[in-house]
Amino acid sequence: MKQIKTISDLEDLRKSILKQRDPEKITIRTCLSTGCRAKKSIKVISALEDELNNQGLQEKVEIKRTGCHGFCEMGPIMVIEPANIFYRQVKSEDIEDIVFETILKGNIVKRLLWKDAGTKEYTKTEQELPLYKKQKKHISYNSGKIDPTDIEDYIVADGYSALCKALSAMTPAEIVETVVASGLRGRGGGGFSTGLKWRICSVAPSDIKYIIANGDEGDPGAFMDRSLMEGDPHRIIEGMIIAAFAIGASRGFLYVREEYPIAIEHLSIAIQKAEEYGLLGNNIMGTGFDFNISINKGAGAFVCGEETALIISIEGKSGTPRSRPPYPAFEGLWGKPTIINNVETFGNITQIILKGADWYSNIGTTGSKGTKIFSLVGKVRNTGLVEVEMGTTLREIIFDIGGGIRKNRQFKAVQTGGPSGGCIPISKIDMPVDYDSLREAGAIMGSGGMIVMDETSCMVDIARYFLNFLLFESCGKCVPCREGLKQMHYILTNICEGNGERGDIETLAELGNFMISTSLCGLGATAANPVLSTLRYFHDEYLAHIYDKKCPAGVCKNLFEYMIDETLCNGCTLCRIRCPEKAISGEKKKPHRIDTAKCIKCGICYNSCKRQAVIVI
Amino acid sequence: MNFEKIDHILKEHEYKHSAIISIMQDVQGIENYLPEDTLRYISEKMELKLTRIFDIATFYKTFSLTPRGRHTIRVCSGTACHLGGAVKNLEQIQRTINIQEGETTDDRMFSLETVNCLGACALAPVMVIDEDYYDAVNPGDIEKFLSPYRSEPER
């Protein structure tokens, strides 16, 4: 047991760990996060382990089981250090080649390298990948590099140094003012100044105060919090301890979605290890400061991402929001002053403390400081997590980092901010991404989901999708949200089914604006954003649905037909064989036809055709 | 219902009213749903009103008051999955096993659920059967993915 009993013990421990480690040792970084696990990385890693043992290399080569590398689509990922060789989509069958060629001979296995779909060029190392090259990894730096279940990995990576500095060289008030000066704003969606929240809470008169980390990442399309919790859990815990010291709290809660079992597992291990090492619990590093953290599992209610609902959920009730003020910083958990921040916000704290407010506030734009992790997904070529400086333009993120749109289709919109956000069109592609620009454009930063859409995405359907989502998640407490969502969803469903009428658009806008001004909590007040932003930028598509009874994107079932372009069809018969309704006819090597009366529009033919001969009309 | 196991769970959480959600999650872990007599038992043992327990059981999506099938199919309906064709996949599953979302097949083989977002958006559209993830699913794959579970012996 390496209990840290004084501040200086940590540095001694770090030195002793480093002494035992050989920086030149071949290390294979493998990902065990949700994405790679879904692609069977556990099996691949065990095959690697077996092969290394068979070759007697187990002492010479280290397998490091890390968190998310950010390029989830390419999983399972392996990075071989120190050469930094990046292999993607590794299967058990590839292990022999990796060991014999790369580990033993130093050769590259070309077929496992990442290949640019556009230029057809191979990339050899991780740092040269376009997805990573333009990123500024400050918060997600450790994720994919360290073993999240090994506290010593985190300590070697300067972990808990910020806590040392905070406890030994700063007063609580100095910490609060440093966070205020850094300009950090909440990463969960609202974008409120983190420092101000802390300041309010620190002066609130009470002996008992609480810290809550919000890991209830509910926005569909966002998974940066999951990756951070899975890949670098100590960073969040360290941020929470510093916050607790700054405001005088002795208990903390981590509220994590139940859908994230690996995040819960890694955080639990991290809490246990931090306690064992004397970095968490009673008398932290011998300073006399006590702070304990426990984990609460969410139970599948989106509204619990809202702070007042989350607090009520921790109290063991159904999580319905209440009106603010009083804000949680005055009156939070069990009526006591409470800081509730998103996990990514806590992830920012350590570097602010270590490098100072000036350093931090030099990154980003006037109103939005630091870096932000986005989950870049949808119809973009390179999907995954990207961390960029605030103020980076959408074009840089989607085209330079994301490699543009798949299948050479056209960019149509990017959706940010989840169900509270909006869709941003091509005309705003050069807009800098920060809190204020996004809000001006009718969207919000939200937790950082960025879902890219192309011409096969129907904007009316997307608006309906989000309303449908919220309809089920609305807690039902306030009338505007409960009834407004129902009515808007009813109208949009009619439009999507071909029953739209004159006046629908005006009613939608009226209802939407009414909900914004009268709803109880953020869920209702922002629920209309997806509708209003698509009305604003994609008005024509609404008109096509309502008046022409057409869905140009081929999504709304009643408003399009599949057809085979006979000039493109080579009669391969694949669609005919796969059609579950036997709606396709045609002889081998001759153009096929779809019987639209039989077609159920399941899309199997559309997805099967290798020549894109199945088209939407 | 195994009341011994429930007692153990209650004890672990020290009968704390604030821990009721965690308690119910753990209890649901036993039989994959919350039988009514179990909830009554918890209410009695914890001296907590049954209405509050039912409020929680019906408010949070994770809880089920009806038995689930041997295998649970969860179709992710996050934004990226929706764009990638999750609805078409869901419809194909519905046609294949002949139940709607939220239902269980008559032979208790499959339950079908949708989930807001699994946070595996880069792999969209995603479907999970029990603990197994399937990525980039399209309607033509459904039968192929489901059939191994049909022949699998009872867990």
GROMACS .gro file of N, CA and C in nm, chain A residues 374-470:
model
  291
  374PHE      N    1  -1.633   1.741  -2.882
  374PHE     CA    2  -1.757   1.720  -2.956
  374PHE      C    3  -1.763   1.574  -3.003
  375SER      N    4  -1.885   1.523  -3.012
  375SER     CA    5  -1.896   1.392  -3.075
  375SER      C    6  -1.947   1.417  -3.216
  376LEU      N    7  -1.859   1.388  -3.309
  376LEU     CA    8  -1.886   1.416  -3.450
  376LEU      C    9  -1.939   1.287  -3.512
  377VAL      N   10  -2.068   1.286  -3.539
  377VAL     CA   11  -2.129   1.163  -3.589
  377VAL      C   12  -2.230   1.193  -3.699
  378GLY      N   13  -2.291   1.091  -3.751
  378GLY     CA   14  -2.388   1.109  -3.858
  378GLY      C   15  -2.326   1.078  -3.993
  379LYS      N   16  -2.355   1.161  -4.091
  379LYS     CA   17  -2.315   1.129  -4.229
  379LYS      C   18  -2.176   1.181  -4.264
  380VAL      N   19  -2.092   1.196  -4.164
  380VAL     CA   20  -1.957   1.247  -4.188
  380VAL      C   21  -1.861   1.129  -4.203
  381ARG      N   22  -1.751   1.149  -4.279
  381ARG     CA   23  -1.661   1.037  -4.308
  381ARG      C   24  -1.591   0.982  -4.185
  382ASN      N   25  -1.523   1.069  -4.111
  382ASN     CA   26  -1.455   1.021  -3.990
  382ASN      C   27  -1.543   1.054  -3.871
  383THR      N   28  -1.599   0.953  -3.810
  383THR     CA   29  -1.681   0.984  -3.694
  383THR      C   30  -1.604   0.950  -3.567
  384GLY      N   31  -1.633   1.023  -3.463
  384GLY     CA   32  -1.566   0.997  -3.336
  384GLY      C   33  -1.568   1.121  -3.249
  385LEU      N   34  -1.478   1.122  -3.150
  385LEU     CA   35  -1.472   1.235  -3.059
  385LEU      C   36  -1.363   1.330  -3.102
  386VAL      N   37  -1.394   1.459  -3.103
  386VAL     CA   38  -1.292   1.557  -3.139
  386VAL      C   39  -1.290   1.668  -3.034
  387GLU      N   40  -1.169   1.700  -2.989
  387GLU     CA   41  -1.157   1.811  -2.895
  387GLU      C   42  -1.089   1.926  -2.966
  388VAL      N   43  -1.157   2.038  -2.972
  388VAL     CA   44  -1.101   2.155  -3.042
  388VAL      C   45  -1.115   2.279  -2.956
  389GLU      N   46  -1.037   2.380  -2.994
  389GLU     CA   47  -1.045   2.507  -2.925
  389GLU      C   48  -1.181   2.570  -2.955
  390MET      N   49  -1.239   2.633  -2.857
  390MET     CA   50  -1.363   2.708  -2.879
  390MET      C   51  -1.336   2.811  -2.989
  391GLY      N   52  -1.430   2.826  -3.080
  391GLY     CA   53  -1.412   2.922  -3.188
  391GLY      C   54  -1.366   2.857  -3.318
  392THR      N   55  -1.333   2.730  -3.313
  392THR     CA   56  -1.302   2.657  -3.437
  392THR      C   57  -1.429   2.658  -3.522
  393THR      N   58  -1.414   2.671  -3.654
  393THR     CA   59  -1.535   2.681  -3.735
  393THR      C   60  -1.595   2.542  -3.762
  394LEU      N   61  -1.723   2.543  -3.793
  394LEU     CA   62  -1.791   2.418  -3.828
  394LEU      C   63  -1.722   2.352  -3.946
  395ARG      N   64  -1.678   2.435  -4.043
  395ARG     CA   65  -1.613   2.378  -4.161
  395ARG      C   66  -1.487   2.301  -4.123
  396GLU      N   67  -1.407   2.360  -4.034
  396GLU     CA   68  -1.285   2.291  -3.991
  396GLU      C   69  -1.318   2.158  -3.924
  397ILE      N   70  -1.422   2.160  -3.842
  397ILE     CA   71  -1.456   2.037  -3.769
  397ILE      C   72  -1.511   1.931  -3.864
  398ILE      N   73  -1.603   1.971  -3.948
  398ILE     CA   74  -1.672   1.871  -4.031
  398ILE      C   75  -1.588   1.830  -4.152
  399PHE      N   76  -1.522   1.926  -4.215
  399PHE     CA   77  -1.450   1.891  -4.338
  399PHE      C   78  -1.302   1.859  -4.315
  400ASP      N   79  -1.231   1.940  -4.235
  400ASP     CA   80  -1.088   1.913  -4.215
  400ASP      C   81  -1.066   1.793  -4.123
  401ILE      N   82  -1.137   1.794  -4.011
  401ILE     CA   83  -1.119   1.685  -3.915
  401ILE      C   84  -1.206   1.567  -3.954
  402GLY      N   85  -1.330   1.595  -3.989
  402GLY     CA   86  -1.425   1.488  -4.019
  402GLY      C   87  -1.413   1.433  -4.160
  403GLY      N   88  -1.336   1.500  -4.244
  403GLY     CA   89  -1.314   1.448  -4.380
  403GLY      C   90  -1.432   1.466  -4.475
  404GLY      N   91  -1.528   1.550  -4.436
  404GLY     CA   92  -1.641   1.576  -4.527
  404GLY      C   93  -1.750   1.472  -4.518
  405ILE      N   94  -1.838   1.476  -4.617
  405ILE     CA   95  -1.958   1.392  -4.612
  405ILE      C   96  -1.932   1.259  -4.681
  406ARG      N   97  -1.992   1.154  -4.626
  406ARG     CA   98  -1.979   1.019  -4.681
  406ARG      C   99  -2.038   1.008  -4.820
  407LYS      N  100  -1.990   0.910  -4.891
  407LYS     CA  101  -2.040   0.875  -5.024
  407LYS      C  102  -2.048   0.996  -5.116
  408ASN      N  103  -1.962   1.094  -5.091
  408ASN     CA  104  -1.958   1.217  -5.170
  408ASN      C  105  -2.092   1.287  -5.182
  409ARG      N  106  -2.175   1.271  -5.081
  409ARG     CA  107  -2.303   1.340  -5.084
  409ARG      C  108  -2.285   1.485  -5.038
  410GLN      N  109  -2.394   1.560  -5.042
  410GLN     CA  110  -2.388   1.701  -5.007
  410GLN      C  111  -2.418   1.723  -4.858
  411PHE      N  112  -2.343   1.814  -4.798
  411PHE     CA  113  -2.372   1.854  -4.660
  411PHE      C  114  -2.505   1.928  -4.659
  412LYS      N  115  -2.590   1.893  -4.566
  412LYS     CA  116  -2.718   1.964  -4.557
  412LYS      C  117  -2.728   2.046  -4.429
  413ALA      N  118  -2.696   1.984  -4.317
  413ALA     CA  119  -2.708   2.054  -4.190
  413ALA      C  120  -2.627   1.982  -4.084
  414VAL      N  121  -2.599   2.054  -3.975
  414VAL     CA  122  -2.541   1.988  -3.859
  414VAL      C  123  -2.630   2.022  -3.740
  415GLN      N  124  -2.662   1.919  -3.664
  415GLN     CA  125  -2.749   1.937  -3.549
  415GLN      C  126  -2.662   1.941  -3.425
  416THR      N  127  -2.674   2.047  -3.346
  416THR     CA  128  -2.597   2.053  -3.222
  416THR      C  129  -2.692   2.070  -3.105
  417GLY      N  130  -2.647   2.026  -2.989
  417GLY     CA  131  -2.722   2.054  -2.867
  417GLY      C  132  -2.833   1.956  -2.835
  418GLY      N  133  -2.842   1.847  -2.908
  418GLY     CA  134  -2.943   1.745  -2.876
  418GLY      C  135  -3.084   1.799  -2.893
  419PRO      N  136  -3.177   1.743  -2.815
  419PRO     CA  137  -3.318   1.782  -2.831
  419PRO      C  138  -3.344   1.930  -2.797
  420SER      N  139  -3.248   1.994  -2.731
  420SER     CA  140  -3.266   2.136  -2.700
  420SER      C  141  -3.202   2.224  -2.804
  421GLY      N  142  -3.135   2.162  -2.898
  421GLY     CA  143  -3.055   2.237  -2.994
  421GLY      C  144  -3.127   2.263  -3.124
  422GLY      N  145  -3.047   2.287  -3.227
  422GLY     CA  146  -3.108   2.318  -3.355
  422GLY      C  147  -3.022   2.269  -3.470
  423CYS      N  148  -3.076   2.286  -3.591
  423CYS     CA  149  -3.005   2.243  -3.711
  423CYS      C  150  -2.946   2.365  -3.780
  424ILE      N  151  -2.817   2.357  -3.808
  424ILE     CA  152  -2.748   2.469  -3.870
  424ILE      C  153  -2.720   2.436  -4.016
  425PRO      N  154  -2.757   2.525  -4.109
  425PRO     CA  155  -2.745   2.495  -4.252
  425PRO      C  156  -2.608   2.530  -4.310
  426ILE      N  157  -2.588   2.498  -4.435
  426ILE     CA  158  -2.461   2.520  -4.504
  426ILE      C  159  -2.420   2.668  -4.502
  427SER      N  160  -2.518   2.758  -4.505
  427SER     CA  161  -2.485   2.901  -4.510
  427SER      C  162  -2.407   2.946  -4.385
  428LYS      N  163  -2.412   2.867  -4.279
  428LYS     CA  164  -2.342   2.907  -4.156
  428LYS      C  165  -2.219   2.820  -4.130
  429ILE      N  166  -2.171   2.755  -4.234
  429ILE     CA  167  -2.065   2.656  -4.215
  429ILE      C  168  -1.934   2.721  -4.166
  430ASP      N  169  -1.915   2.849  -4.192
  430ASP     CA  170  -1.791   2.915  -4.147
  430ASP      C  171  -1.807   2.984  -4.012
  431MET      N  172  -1.915   2.952  -3.946
  431MET     CA  173  -1.941   3.011  -3.816
  431MET      C  174  -1.848   2.950  -3.710
  432PRO      N  175  -1.789   3.035  -3.624
  432PRO     CA  176  -1.708   2.978  -3.515
  432PRO      C  177  -1.798   2.908  -3.414
  433VAL      N  178  -1.753   2.796  -3.364
  433VAL     CA  179  -1.835   2.723  -3.268
  433VAL      C  180  -1.804   2.771  -3.127
  434ASP      N  181  -1.893   2.848  -3.070
  434ASP     CA  182  -1.886   2.883  -2.929
  434ASP      C  183  -2.028   2.902  -2.877
  435TYR      N  184  -2.042   2.921  -2.748
  435TYR     CA  185  -2.175   2.928  -2.687
  435TYR      C  186  -2.265   3.031  -2.756
  436ASP      N  187  -2.205   3.152  -2.777
  436ASP     CA  188  -2.289   3.263  -2.821
  436ASP      C  189  -2.326   3.253  -2.969
  437SER      N  190  -2.230   3.213  -3.054
  437SER     CA  191  -2.261   3.202  -3.197
  437SER      C  192  -2.367   3.096  -3.221
  438LEU      N  193  -2.356   2.985  -3.149
  438LEU     CA  194  -2.453   2.878  -3.167
  438LEU      C  195  -2.592   2.924  -3.126
  439ARG      N  196  -2.599   2.998  -3.018
  439ARG     CA  197  -2.729   3.045  -2.971
  439ARG      C  198  -2.790   3.140  -3.073
  440GLU      N  199  -2.705   3.228  -3.126
  440GLU     CA  200  -2.752   3.322  -3.229
  440GLU      C  201  -2.810   3.249  -3.349
  441ALA      N  202  -2.748   3.136  -3.382
  441ALA     CA  203  -2.791   3.061  -3.499
  441ALA      C  204  -2.915   2.975  -3.470
  442GLY      N  205  -2.967   2.985  -3.349
  442GLY     CA  206  -3.089   2.910  -3.316
  442GLY      C  207  -3.062   2.772  -3.261
  443ALA      N  208  -2.934   2.742  -3.235
  443ALA     CA  209  -2.900   2.612  -3.176
  443ALA      C  210  -2.839   2.640  -3.039
  444ILE      N  211  -2.787   2.540  -2.975
  444ILE     CA  212  -2.709   2.563  -2.853
  444ILE      C  213  -2.589   2.469  -2.852
  445MET      N  214  -2.493   2.498  -2.763
  445MET     CA  215  -2.378   2.410  -2.750
  445MET      C  216  -2.422   2.274  -2.696
  446GLY      N  217  -2.510   2.279  -2.598
  446GLY     CA  218  -2.553   2.155  -2.536
  446GLY      C  219  -2.434   2.082  -2.479
  447SER      N  220  -2.438   1.953  -2.479
  447SER     CA  221  -2.325   1.880  -2.424
  447SER      C  222  -2.219   1.855  -2.532
  448GLY      N  223  -2.247   1.887  -2.655
  448GLY     CA  224  -2.143   1.877  -2.757
  448GLY      C  225  -2.166   1.773  -2.864
  449GLY      N  226  -2.289   1.730  -2.879
  449GLY     CA  227  -2.319   1.638  -2.988
  449GLY      C  228  -2.323   1.716  -3.119
  450MET      N  229  -2.263   1.661  -3.222
  450MET     CA  230  -2.267   1.725  -3.354
  450MET      C  231  -2.306   1.619  -3.454
  451ILE      N  232  -2.429   1.627  -3.501
  451ILE     CA  233  -2.477   1.523  -3.589
  451ILE      C  234  -2.490   1.580  -3.730
  452VAL      N  235  -2.410   1.526  -3.818
  452VAL     CA  236  -2.402   1.580  -3.954
  452VAL      C  237  -2.506   1.511  -4.041
  453MET      N  238  -2.573   1.592  -4.123
  453MET     CA  239  -2.679   1.538  -4.209
  453MET      C  240  -2.651   1.570  -4.355
  454ASP      N  241  -2.695   1.479  -4.440
  454ASP     CA  242  -2.679   1.502  -4.584
  454ASP      C  243  -2.816   1.503  -4.650
  455GLU      N  244  -2.819   1.494  -4.783
  455GLU     CA  245  -2.948   1.510  -4.850
  455GLU      C  246  -3.045   1.393  -4.826
  456THR      N  247  -2.994   1.285  -4.766
  456THR     CA  248  -3.086   1.176  -4.734
  456THR      C  249  -3.149   1.194  -4.595
  457SER      N  250  -3.121   1.306  -4.530
  457SER     CA  251  -3.181   1.332  -4.399
  457SER      C  252  -3.296   1.430  -4.417
  458CYS      N  253  -3.411   1.392  -4.365
  458CYS     CA  254  -3.530   1.478  -4.378
  458CYS      C  255  -3.539   1.569  -4.255
  459MET      N  256  -3.543   1.698  -4.277
  459MET     CA  257  -3.541   1.792  -4.166
  459MET      C  258  -3.673   1.795  -4.089
  460VAL      N  259  -3.781   1.768  -4.159
  460VAL     CA  260  -3.910   1.764  -4.089
  460VAL      C  261  -3.915   1.640  -3.999
  461ASP      N  262  -3.862   1.531  -4.052
  461ASP     CA  263  -3.857   1.408  -3.974
  461ASP      C  264  -3.768   1.426  -3.851
  462ILE      N  265  -3.656   1.498  -3.867
  462ILE     CA  266  -3.567   1.522  -3.753
  462ILE      C  267  -3.637   1.605  -3.645
  463ALA      N  268  -3.710   1.705  -3.690
  463ALA     CA  269  -3.786   1.787  -3.594
  463ALA      C  270  -3.887   1.699  -3.520
  464ARG      N  271  -3.953   1.613  -3.595
  464ARG     CA  272  -4.051   1.525  -3.531
  464ARG      C  273  -3.982   1.425  -3.437
  465TYR      N  274  -3.867   1.377  -3.483
  465TYR     CA  275  -3.790   1.282  -3.401
  465TYR      C  276  -3.761   1.340  -3.262
  466PHE      N  277  -3.711   1.465  -3.259
  466PHE     CA  278  -3.677   1.525  -3.130
  466PHE      C  279  -3.802   1.550  -3.045
  467LEU      N  280  -3.910   1.591  -3.110
  467LEU     CA  281  -4.033   1.612  -3.034
  467LEU      C  282  -4.084   1.481  -2.977
  468ASN      N  283  -4.075   1.377  -3.056
  468ASN     CA  284  -4.118   1.246  -3.011
  468ASN      C  285  -4.035   1.203  -2.889
  469PHE      N  286  -3.907   1.228  -2.898
  469PHE     CA  287  -3.814   1.198  -2.788
  469PHE      C  288  -3.858   1.271  -2.662
  470LEU      N  289  -3.882   1.401  -2.676
  470LEU     CA  290  -3.914   1.483  -2.560
  470LEU      C  291  -4.055   1.455  -2.506
   0.00000   0.00000   0.00000
